[in-house]
Coordinates of C-alpha atoms in Angstrom, one line a residue:
Chain U
M110 CA -109.7 -165.8 -193.4
K111 CA -110.5 -166.9 -189.8
N112 CA -108.8 -167.9 -187.0
E113 CA -110.3 -170.0 -184.2
I114 CA -107.6 -169.4 -181.0
I115 CA -107.7 -171.5 -177.6
I116 CA -105.7 -169.8 -174.9
A117 CA -105.6 -172.0 -172.1
G118 CA -103.6 -172.1 -168.4
F119 CA -103.7 -171.9 -164.8
D120 CA -106.2 -169.3 -163.4
G121 CA -103.8 -165.8 -162.5
Q122 CA -101.1 -166.4 -165.6
G123 CA -103.6 -163.8 -167.6
V124 CA -105.1 -165.7 -169.7
L125 CA -108.5 -164.0 -169.9
S126 CA -106.5 -160.8 -170.6
M127 CA -104.5 -162.1 -172.9
G128 CA -107.3 -163.1 -175.0
K129 CA -109.3 -159.6 -174.5
I130 CA -106.1 -157.4 -175.6
L131 CA -105.8 -159.7 -178.6
A132 CA -110.0 -159.6 -179.1
Y133 CA -109.4 -156.1 -179.0
S134 CA -106.9 -155.9 -181.1
A135 CA -109.0 -157.6 -183.8
L136 CA -111.6 -154.9 -183.7
F137 CA -109.1 -152.0 -184.3
E138 CA -108.2 -154.5 -187.2
G139 CA -111.9 -153.8 -188.3
K140 CA -112.4 -157.8 -188.0
E141 CA -115.3 -160.0 -186.3
V142 CA -114.5 -160.8 -183.0
T143 CA -115.9 -163.1 -180.2
W144 CA -114.2 -164.1 -177.4
M145 CA -115.6 -166.5 -175.1
P146 CA -114.3 -167.4 -171.5
S147 CA -114.6 -170.4 -169.9
Y148 CA -116.4 -168.9 -166.8
G149 CA -117.2 -171.0 -163.4
P150 CA -115.8 -172.3 -160.1
E151 CA -112.9 -174.1 -162.3
Q152 CA -111.2 -170.7 -162.7
R153 CA -110.8 -170.7 -158.8
G154 CA -106.9 -171.8 -158.5
G155 CA -107.8 -174.1 -161.6
T156 CA -107.8 -173.6 -165.3
A157 CA -108.7 -171.1 -167.0
N158 CA -109.6 -171.0 -170.9
V159 CA -111.0 -168.4 -173.4
T160 CA -111.7 -168.6 -177.1
V161 CA -111.1 -166.0 -179.3
I162 CA -112.2 -165.8 -183.0
V163 CA -111.0 -163.5 -185.4
S164 CA -112.7 -163.4 -188.7
E165 CA -113.4 -161.2 -191.7
D166 CA -116.7 -162.4 -192.0
R167 CA -119.6 -163.0 -189.3
I168 CA -118.9 -165.5 -187.0
S169 CA -121.0 -168.2 -186.0
S170 CA -120.8 -170.8 -183.2
P171 CA -118.7 -168.6 -180.5
I172 CA -118.9 -172.2 -179.0
L173 CA -115.8 -174.5 -180.8
N174 CA -114.9 -178.0 -180.6
E175 CA -111.4 -178.2 -182.8
Y176 CA -109.1 -175.0 -182.7
D177 CA -106.6 -173.3 -185.8
T178 CA -104.4 -172.2 -183.0
A179 CA -103.9 -173.7 -179.4
V180 CA -102.0 -171.4 -176.9
I181 CA -101.1 -173.9 -173.9
L182 CA -99.5 -172.7 -170.6
N183 CA -99.6 -175.7 -168.3
Q184 CA -99.7 -179.8 -168.8
P185 CA -103.4 -180.2 -167.9
S186 CA -104.6 -177.5 -170.7
L187 CA -102.2 -179.9 -173.1
D188 CA -103.7 -182.5 -172.1
K189 CA -107.5 -181.5 -172.6
F190 CA -106.6 -179.3 -175.9
E191 CA -103.8 -181.1 -177.7
E192 CA -106.6 -183.5 -179.7
R193 CA -108.7 -180.8 -180.3
I194 CA -106.6 -179.0 -182.7
K195 CA -107.4 -178.8 -186.6
P196 CA -105.2 -181.2 -188.3
G197 CA -102.3 -178.7 -189.5
G198 CA -103.1 -176.2 -187.0
V199 CA -100.5 -174.4 -184.7
L200 CA -99.7 -174.7 -181.1
I201 CA -97.9 -172.9 -178.7
Y202 CA -97.3 -174.0 -175.2
D203 CA -94.8 -172.5 -172.5
S204 CA -92.2 -175.2 -171.5
Y205 CA -92.5 -173.8 -167.5
G206 CA -95.8 -175.4 -167.1
I207 CA -95.4 -178.8 -169.9
S208 CA -93.9 -182.3 -168.1
T209 CA -94.8 -184.2 -170.9
P210 CA -94.3 -182.0 -174.7
P211 CA -96.8 -182.3 -177.3
T212 CA -96.8 -185.6 -179.3
R213 CA -98.7 -184.5 -182.5
K214 CA -97.0 -185.3 -185.8
D215 CA -99.6 -183.2 -187.7
L216 CA -99.2 -179.8 -186.0
T217 CA -96.4 -177.0 -186.5
I218 CA -95.2 -176.5 -182.9
Y219 CA -93.7 -174.1 -181.0
R220 CA -92.2 -173.6 -178.1
I221 CA -92.1 -170.3 -175.9
D222 CA -89.9 -169.9 -172.5
A223 CA -92.3 -167.1 -171.0
M224 CA -92.4 -167.7 -167.7
D225 CA -88.5 -168.0 -167.9
A226 CA -88.3 -164.3 -169.9
A227 CA -90.5 -162.8 -167.5
A228 CA -88.6 -164.0 -164.7
E229 CA -85.1 -162.6 -166.4
M230 CA -87.6 -159.5 -166.6
D231 CA -88.2 -159.5 -163.3
N232 CA -91.9 -159.1 -163.9
V233 CA -94.4 -162.0 -163.7
K234 CA -96.8 -160.2 -165.1
A235 CA -95.4 -159.7 -168.5
F236 CA -95.8 -163.1 -168.6
N237 CA -99.0 -163.1 -170.9
M238 CA -97.8 -160.3 -172.9
I239 CA -94.6 -162.0 -173.8
V240 CA -97.0 -164.9 -175.0
L241 CA -98.9 -162.9 -177.3
G242 CA -95.9 -161.3 -178.5
G243 CA -95.1 -164.9 -179.1
L244 CA -98.2 -165.6 -180.9
L245 CA -98.3 -162.5 -182.7
K246 CA -94.5 -163.5 -184.6
V247 CA -95.7 -166.8 -186.0
C248 CA -100.0 -166.2 -186.8
P249 CA -99.8 -162.3 -187.6
I250 CA -103.2 -161.9 -186.6
V251 CA -103.0 -158.0 -185.7
S252 CA -100.4 -155.7 -185.7
L253 CA -97.9 -154.2 -182.9
E254 CA -99.5 -151.1 -183.1
N255 CA -103.3 -152.4 -182.4
V256 CA -102.3 -154.4 -179.7
L257 CA -101.1 -151.4 -178.0
K258 CA -103.9 -149.3 -179.1
A259 CA -105.7 -152.5 -177.5
L260 CA -103.6 -151.8 -174.4
R261 CA -104.6 -148.3 -174.0
K262 CA -108.3 -149.2 -174.1
T263 CA -108.4 -152.2 -171.7
L264 CA -105.8 -150.4 -168.8
P265 CA -107.2 -148.3 -166.8
E266 CA -105.8 -144.7 -167.2
R267 CA -103.8 -145.7 -164.0
H268 CA -102.2 -148.2 -165.2
H269 CA -101.3 -146.6 -168.6
H270 CA -97.6 -146.0 -167.6
L271 CA -97.1 -149.9 -167.3
I272 CA -97.7 -149.6 -171.5
P273 CA -93.8 -149.2 -172.3
L274 CA -93.0 -152.3 -170.1
N275 CA -95.9 -154.3 -172.1
E276 CA -94.5 -153.4 -174.6
E277 CA -91.3 -154.8 -174.0
A278 CA -92.6 -158.0 -173.5
L279 CA -94.2 -158.4 -176.5
K280 CA -90.9 -157.8 -178.6
R281 CA -89.4 -159.9 -176.3
G282 CA -91.9 -162.9 -177.3
H283 CA -91.1 -162.0 -180.9
E284 CA -87.5 -163.0 -180.0
I285 CA -87.2 -165.9 -177.9
I286 CA -90.4 -168.2 -179.3
Y287 CA -88.9 -170.8 -181.4
H288 CA -89.9 -174.0 -183.7
V289 CA -89.9 -177.7 -182.2
E290 CA -88.7 -180.2 -184.6
Chain W
M255 CA -119.6 -143.9 -169.7
A256 CA -118.9 -145.4 -173.2
D257 CA -120.7 -142.6 -174.6
K258 CA -119.4 -142.6 -178.6
N259 CA -121.7 -144.1 -181.0
D260 CA -118.3 -146.3 -182.3
I261 CA -118.7 -149.7 -182.5
I262 CA -117.0 -151.4 -179.0
L263 CA -116.5 -154.9 -177.4
M264 CA -118.4 -155.8 -174.5
K265 CA -120.1 -158.6 -173.0
G266 CA -123.7 -159.3 -173.7
N267 CA -124.3 -158.8 -169.5
E268 CA -122.8 -155.2 -170.3
A269 CA -124.3 -154.3 -173.1
I270 CA -128.0 -155.1 -171.5
A271 CA -126.7 -152.4 -168.6
H272 CA -125.1 -149.7 -171.5
A273 CA -128.6 -149.9 -173.3
A274 CA -130.8 -149.3 -170.7
I275 CA -129.0 -146.4 -169.6
R276 CA -129.0 -145.1 -173.2
C277 CA -133.0 -146.5 -173.8
G278 CA -134.3 -143.7 -171.2
C279 CA -134.6 -146.6 -168.0
D280 CA -136.2 -145.4 -164.8
G281 CA -134.8 -147.8 -162.6
F282 CA -133.0 -151.3 -162.5
F283 CA -133.9 -153.6 -159.3
G284 CA -131.3 -156.5 -159.0
Y285 CA -129.8 -159.0 -156.9
P286 CA -126.6 -160.6 -158.2
I287 CA -126.5 -164.4 -159.3
T288 CA -123.9 -165.6 -161.7
P289 CA -123.6 -165.6 -164.7
Q290 CA -126.0 -162.2 -165.0
S291 CA -124.2 -160.2 -162.4
E292 CA -122.2 -157.9 -164.7
I293 CA -125.8 -156.5 -165.5
L294 CA -125.6 -155.0 -161.9
E295 CA -122.0 -154.5 -161.9
T296 CA -122.0 -152.3 -164.5
L297 CA -124.9 -150.2 -163.6
A298 CA -123.5 -149.6 -160.3
L299 CA -120.1 -148.0 -162.6
E300 CA -121.6 -146.2 -164.8
K301 CA -123.8 -144.8 -161.9
P302 CA -126.2 -143.7 -164.0
W303 CA -128.5 -141.9 -161.7
E304 CA -125.3 -138.8 -161.9
T305 CA -126.5 -138.7 -165.3
T306 CA -130.0 -139.9 -166.7
G307 CA -131.4 -139.9 -162.7
M308 CA -132.2 -143.7 -163.7
V309 CA -132.6 -145.4 -160.3
V310 CA -129.9 -148.5 -159.6
L311 CA -130.5 -150.7 -156.4
Q312 CA -129.2 -153.9 -154.9
A313 CA -132.6 -155.3 -153.5
E314 CA -132.5 -157.6 -150.6
S315 CA -133.6 -160.6 -152.9
E316 CA -135.5 -161.4 -155.9
V317 CA -138.6 -161.4 -154.3
A318 CA -138.2 -158.0 -153.7
S319 CA -137.0 -156.8 -157.1
I320 CA -139.7 -158.1 -158.9
N321 CA -141.9 -156.9 -156.3
M322 CA -140.2 -153.3 -157.0
V323 CA -140.6 -153.6 -160.9
Y324 CA -144.4 -154.3 -159.9
G325 CA -144.4 -150.7 -158.0
G326 CA -142.1 -149.0 -160.5
G327 CA -144.2 -150.4 -163.6
A328 CA -147.3 -149.4 -161.9
T329 CA -146.6 -145.6 -162.0
G330 CA -145.5 -145.7 -165.9
K331 CA -141.9 -145.9 -165.4
R332 CA -139.4 -148.2 -167.4
V333 CA -138.5 -150.1 -165.1
M334 CA -136.3 -153.9 -164.9
T335 CA -134.9 -156.3 -163.3
S336 CA -132.7 -159.3 -164.1
S337 CA -131.5 -162.4 -162.7
S338 CA -130.9 -166.1 -163.6
S339 CA -132.6 -169.4 -163.4
P340 CA -133.1 -169.9 -159.9
G341 CA -133.5 -166.3 -159.2
V342 CA -136.3 -166.1 -161.9
A343 CA -138.1 -168.7 -160.8
L344 CA -138.6 -166.7 -157.3
M345 CA -139.7 -164.0 -159.5
Q346 CA -142.5 -166.0 -160.8
E347 CA -145.2 -164.9 -158.9
G348 CA -144.9 -161.4 -158.9
I349 CA -144.9 -162.0 -162.6
S350 CA -147.9 -163.5 -162.6
Y351 CA -149.6 -160.3 -160.2
M352 CA -147.8 -158.0 -163.5
A353 CA -149.6 -160.1 -165.8
C354 CA -152.7 -159.5 -164.1
A355 CA -152.7 -156.1 -163.4
E356 CA -151.7 -155.2 -166.4
I357 CA -148.4 -153.5 -165.7
P358 CA -145.4 -153.3 -168.0
G359 CA -141.7 -154.3 -167.0
L360 CA -138.6 -156.0 -168.1
I361 CA -137.3 -158.9 -166.7
V362 CA -133.7 -160.3 -168.0
N363 CA -133.0 -164.1 -167.6
V364 CA -129.7 -164.8 -168.5
Q365 CA -130.4 -168.7 -167.7
R366 CA -128.2 -171.3 -166.0
G367 CA -128.3 -175.3 -165.3
G368 CA -130.8 -176.3 -163.2
P369 CA -133.0 -177.5 -162.0
G370 CA -132.9 -176.3 -158.7
L371 CA -129.5 -174.0 -158.0
G372 CA -128.3 -176.5 -160.6
T373 CA -124.7 -174.9 -162.1
I374 CA -123.2 -171.5 -163.1
Q375 CA -122.9 -172.7 -166.8
P376 CA -125.7 -171.3 -169.5
S377 CA -128.3 -173.3 -170.5
Q378 CA -132.1 -173.0 -172.1
S379 CA -134.2 -174.8 -169.9
D380 CA -136.4 -172.0 -168.7
Y381 CA -137.8 -172.5 -172.4
I382 CA -141.5 -173.9 -171.1
Q383 CA -141.4 -171.6 -167.6
C384 CA -141.4 -168.3 -169.7
T385 CA -143.2 -169.0 -172.7
R386 CA -145.9 -170.5 -170.5
G387 CA -146.3 -167.9 -167.7
G388 CA -144.0 -169.3 -165.3
G389 CA -146.7 -168.0 -162.9
N390 CA -150.3 -169.1 -161.3
G391 CA -153.1 -168.4 -163.5
D392 CA -153.9 -167.7 -167.7
Y393 CA -151.6 -165.8 -168.8
N394 CA -148.6 -165.2 -171.2
V395 CA -145.4 -162.9 -171.2
I396 CA -143.9 -161.8 -174.8
V397 CA -140.2 -163.5 -174.5
L398 CA -137.1 -161.9 -176.7
A399 CA -134.3 -164.4 -177.0
P400 CA -131.1 -162.4 -178.0
A401 CA -128.4 -164.7 -180.1
S402 CA -125.8 -162.0 -180.2
V403 CA -124.3 -159.3 -178.0
Q404 CA -125.6 -156.6 -180.2
E405 CA -129.4 -158.2 -179.5
M406 CA -128.3 -157.9 -176.2
A407 CA -128.4 -154.1 -176.5
D408 CA -131.1 -153.7 -178.9
F409 CA -133.5 -155.9 -177.1
V410 CA -133.8 -154.1 -174.5
D411 CA -135.3 -150.6 -176.2
L412 CA -137.6 -153.2 -178.2
S413 CA -138.6 -154.6 -175.0
F414 CA -139.8 -152.0 -172.9
T415 CA -142.2 -150.5 -176.0
L416 CA -143.5 -153.8 -176.4
A417 CA -144.6 -153.7 -172.1
F418 CA -146.0 -150.6 -172.7
R419 CA -147.8 -151.0 -175.7
Y420 CA -149.3 -154.0 -174.0
R421 CA -149.1 -153.4 -170.9
T422 CA -147.1 -156.8 -170.0
P423 CA -144.2 -157.9 -168.3
V424 CA -141.7 -158.8 -171.2
I425 CA -138.5 -161.6 -170.5
M426 CA -135.3 -161.6 -172.3
L427 CA -134.6 -164.8 -171.9
S428 CA -131.0 -165.0 -172.9
D429 CA -128.1 -167.3 -171.4
G430 CA -124.6 -168.2 -170.0
V431 CA -122.9 -168.3 -173.3
I432 CA -124.6 -164.8 -174.9
G433 CA -124.5 -162.7 -171.1
Q434 CA -120.5 -163.8 -171.0
M435 CA -118.9 -163.4 -174.5
M436 CA -117.8 -160.0 -175.8
E437 CA -118.6 -159.4 -179.4
K438 CA -118.4 -155.9 -181.4
V439 CA -121.3 -153.8 -180.5
V440 CA -123.0 -150.6 -181.2
L441 CA -124.8 -149.3 -178.4
P442 CA -128.5 -146.9 -179.1
P443 CA -128.3 -143.6 -179.7
F444 CA -129.6 -142.0 -176.4
K445 CA -132.6 -141.6 -175.5
P446 CA -133.9 -139.0 -172.5
R447 CA -136.0 -140.5 -169.7
R448 CA -139.4 -139.4 -169.9
T449 CA -140.9 -136.5 -168.1
E450 CA -143.7 -136.5 -165.7
E451 CA -145.8 -135.0 -168.3
E452 CA -145.2 -137.5 -170.8
V453 CA -145.8 -140.7 -168.3
R454 CA -149.3 -139.2 -167.9
K455 CA -149.9 -138.9 -171.2
E456 CA -148.5 -141.8 -172.6
C457 CA -149.8 -144.1 -169.4
P458 CA -153.3 -142.8 -168.2
W459 CA -154.0 -145.8 -166.3
A460 CA -150.7 -145.1 -164.4
T461 CA -151.4 -144.5 -160.2
V462 CA -149.2 -141.4 -160.8
G463 CA -151.3 -139.2 -158.4
R464 CA -155.1 -138.5 -158.7
K465 CA -155.8 -135.0 -160.5
N466 CA -159.2 -134.4 -161.5
R467 CA -160.0 -137.8 -162.2
K468 CA -161.6 -141.7 -161.0
N469 CA -158.9 -143.6 -158.9
N470 CA -156.4 -145.2 -161.0
I471 CA -156.4 -149.3 -159.3
L472 CA -154.1 -151.6 -160.5
T473 CA -154.6 -154.7 -158.9
S474 CA -154.6 -158.7 -159.7
L475 CA -157.5 -159.3 -157.1
D476 CA -161.0 -159.4 -157.6
F477 CA -163.5 -161.2 -155.3
D478 CA -166.0 -161.5 -157.5
P479 CA -165.1 -164.5 -160.3
Y480 CA -167.2 -163.0 -163.1
N481 CA -165.5 -159.7 -162.9
M482 CA -162.5 -161.8 -163.4
E483 CA -163.6 -164.1 -166.1
R484 CA -164.3 -160.9 -167.7
H485 CA -160.6 -159.6 -167.0
N486 CA -159.4 -163.3 -168.1
Q487 CA -161.3 -162.8 -171.1
D488 CA -160.0 -159.2 -172.1
L489 CA -156.6 -160.8 -171.1
Q490 CA -156.5 -163.2 -173.8
R491 CA -157.9 -161.2 -176.7
K492 CA -154.7 -159.0 -175.4
Y493 CA -152.5 -162.2 -175.9
K494 CA -153.9 -163.3 -179.1
E495 CA -153.6 -159.4 -180.7
I496 CA -149.6 -160.3 -180.0
M497 CA -149.6 -163.6 -181.2
Q498 CA -151.1 -162.1 -184.4
K499 CA -148.9 -158.5 -184.7
E500 CA -145.4 -159.1 -182.4
V501 CA -144.3 -162.9 -184.2
R502 CA -140.3 -162.2 -185.0
F503 CA -138.2 -164.9 -186.5
E504 CA -134.9 -165.2 -188.6
E505 CA -134.2 -167.6 -191.0
E506 CA -130.9 -169.0 -192.5
Q507 CA -130.5 -170.7 -195.7
T508 CA -134.0 -172.0 -196.0
E509 CA -134.4 -171.6 -199.5
D510 CA -133.0 -175.0 -200.8
A511 CA -133.0 -177.0 -197.3
D512 CA -134.0 -180.5 -197.0
Y513 CA -133.5 -180.4 -193.2
L514 CA -134.4 -177.7 -191.0
I515 CA -133.4 -176.6 -187.8
V516 CA -134.9 -174.8 -185.1
A517 CA -132.8 -172.8 -182.3
F518 CA -133.4 -170.1 -180.4
G519 CA -130.4 -167.8 -178.4
S520 CA -126.8 -169.8 -178.4
A521 CA -128.1 -172.6 -179.5
A522 CA -129.1 -170.9 -183.0
R523 CA -125.2 -169.6 -183.0
I524 CA -124.0 -173.0 -182.4
S525 CA -126.3 -174.5 -184.9
Q526 CA -125.2 -171.9 -187.7
K527 CA -122.0 -173.6 -187.8
A528 CA -123.3 -176.8 -187.7
I529 CA -125.0 -175.7 -190.9
E530 CA -121.5 -174.6 -192.5
L531 CA -119.9 -177.9 -191.7
C532 CA -123.1 -179.5 -193.2
R533 CA -123.3 -177.8 -195.9
K534 CA -119.5 -178.1 -196.8
E535 CA -120.5 -182.5 -197.2
G536 CA -123.1 -181.5 -199.3
I537 CA -126.0 -181.5 -196.5
K538 CA -128.9 -178.9 -197.6
M539 CA -129.4 -177.7 -193.7
G540 CA -131.5 -174.4 -193.4
M541 CA -132.3 -172.8 -190.0
L542 CA -135.1 -170.9 -188.4
R543 CA -134.0 -169.2 -185.6
P544 CA -137.6 -168.0 -182.8
I545 CA -136.5 -164.2 -182.2
T546 CA -139.9 -164.2 -179.9
L547 CA -140.4 -167.2 -178.1
W548 CA -143.9 -166.1 -177.3
P549 CA -145.2 -165.3 -179.2
F550 CA -144.1 -168.3 -181.4
P551 CA -143.9 -168.3 -185.0
T552 CA -145.8 -171.3 -185.8
E553 CA -147.3 -170.5 -188.8
R554 CA -144.0 -170.0 -190.1
I555 CA -142.9 -173.2 -189.3
K556 CA -146.2 -174.8 -190.4
E557 CA -145.5 -173.3 -194.0
L558 CA -141.8 -174.8 -193.9
S559 CA -142.6 -178.3 -192.9
R560 CA -144.5 -178.4 -195.8
K561 CA -141.0 -178.2 -198.0
V562 CA -138.1 -180.0 -195.8
K563 CA -138.2 -183.8 -195.1
G564 CA -138.0 -183.8 -191.5
I565 CA -136.9 -181.0 -188.4
I566 CA -134.8 -181.3 -185.2
S567 CA -135.0 -178.8 -182.6
I568 CA -131.7 -177.4 -181.1
E569 CA -132.2 -176.3 -177.6
I570 CA -129.4 -176.4 -174.6
N571 CA -132.5 -178.8 -172.5
A572 CA -134.2 -181.9 -172.5
G573 CA -136.2 -180.4 -175.1
Q574 CA -139.0 -178.3 -174.3
M575 CA -139.4 -176.0 -177.6
I576 CA -140.4 -179.2 -179.5
F577 CA -143.6 -179.5 -178.0
D578 CA -144.3 -175.9 -180.0
I579 CA -142.7 -177.0 -183.3
Q580 CA -144.5 -180.2 -182.6
N581 CA -148.0 -178.7 -182.6
A582 CA -147.0 -176.1 -185.7
V583 CA -145.7 -179.2 -188.3
E584 CA -148.9 -181.7 -187.1
G585 CA -147.4 -184.7 -187.7
R586 CA -146.3 -183.9 -190.9
V587 CA -142.9 -184.7 -191.2
S588 CA -140.6 -186.3 -187.9
V589 CA -139.9 -183.8 -185.8
K590 CA -136.6 -184.4 -183.1
H591 CA -134.5 -183.1 -180.4
Y592 CA -131.0 -182.8 -179.8
G593 CA -129.9 -181.3 -176.8
R594 CA -127.7 -181.0 -173.6
M595 CA -128.3 -180.1 -170.1
G596 CA -126.9 -179.4 -166.2
G597 CA -124.6 -176.3 -167.8
V598 CA -123.1 -178.5 -170.7
V599 CA -123.0 -176.7 -174.3
P600 CA -123.4 -178.9 -177.3
T601 CA -120.2 -178.2 -179.7
P602 CA -120.9 -177.8 -183.7
D603 CA -119.5 -181.0 -184.2
E604 CA -122.2 -182.6 -181.2
I605 CA -125.1 -181.2 -183.2
V606 CA -123.7 -182.3 -186.7
N607 CA -124.2 -185.8 -185.6
A608 CA -126.9 -185.3 -183.7
L609 CA -128.3 -184.6 -187.4
K610 CA -126.6 -187.3 -188.9
S611 CA -127.9 -189.7 -186.6
N612 CA -131.3 -188.7 -184.8
L613 CA -132.4 -186.9 -188.7
I614 CA -130.9 -187.6 -191.6
N615 CA -130.0 -191.2 -191.2
E616 CA -133.7 -192.3 -190.1
L617 CA -135.0 -190.7 -192.6
G618 CA -132.8 -190.7 -195.8

């Protein structure tokens, strides 16, 4: 079983770190994993994306032209990646950054109002963990337990007191994601 | 410090830094440049000067870095530098001097798009520069091409071993894909830095201070052309020995392959996926991945060219390795090239399409 995932949005939304936490969680599940960021000047105020591949077997290319799962957090990313999702694949989008919702009929599409939820939680930084929680609800690639383990691994110790908040955000994401007909 | 021997996740660049500390590297001299800056950054974070005593220095330029490597290597120390394409171009004079003076050292090139300052995205366009000896004079350096984060870690110690075995600079030719991506890696076990006594014993040629012996002189200058010719002949004998003993490559599904991809580094990874896609369609594609770009696996490609219908060189450049493949194939089968340039990385489907249109459709 292999899941080829693209996470794409604006720089500053925590796209790369969300991918990193997902990658570490997969590592703790004993799976093969590759994390490949788009790097370069486009990250300065522009769009950022990361490809995370989680697999039972050896991973070949870290560079992909189509994806099983897309997590889309702004309109430019939707415009770029909607057509690059495999037929039958999963598309998750946050409504806040999307003015023209996805139109493909051959995908399973989920919406998550994570930006709104983060504002309600009075913590915009929890945004990416809410999205990750939503992703894991509809694609249970890794367990919550291993995500928390990954957070402990990737967050510097001085930020470990924020882990309960992140857990809350992950659970919030679980609750608020919904299927779009 | 990541000192557990368990499996961890890190970037290729970070793996190089950790591997250097662990394999008894004595010094790193470098200047920041994307996409390899994490090597210097990781070393600065790990502070190996407090643990193993390894020196880490941000030099004032790439020219300074390579000459610090020249100096460190001349004293028998395991020293290295890293940079990306434009920075490595600046180092070529120093590498040529090291080759002539037979000074071991490691140069890591995490390639980016060129020519000139180019872009900061991945490329493989320094192939010819590295494999032909990028500076002046008749020389070669050993070139290792890692294709995974694990190989980024493993090839550091291997590079030093080869560098000292043959008293030559060794280049690890990586690129922005392998440098920037994170994968699982098992770091090598800790190996202490060599003591002064060990250096004296293992490197009798090193300039470590004279003690009851003749001066050791390491230089790349000789005013007598006949002396210099003799030295060149010695160097050529050494290169021949390296070509006989140190060729490294890996094969994938070549047993029944009708067509062969030759690709190294990140292009080999992308090509693996292209092979998977081809095999699903019933196209018997295989791959030879050179691990040493110099010495090149000429003999094996020659053998395989007798079994396959055609060969395609997948490179993230305008077609550089293709000349080495053509040299091996000697016209037996058609050799094509597909690549992207300037920092654009081809996707697996692009390669599949190129295989079909450039190779299979033409040859049937």
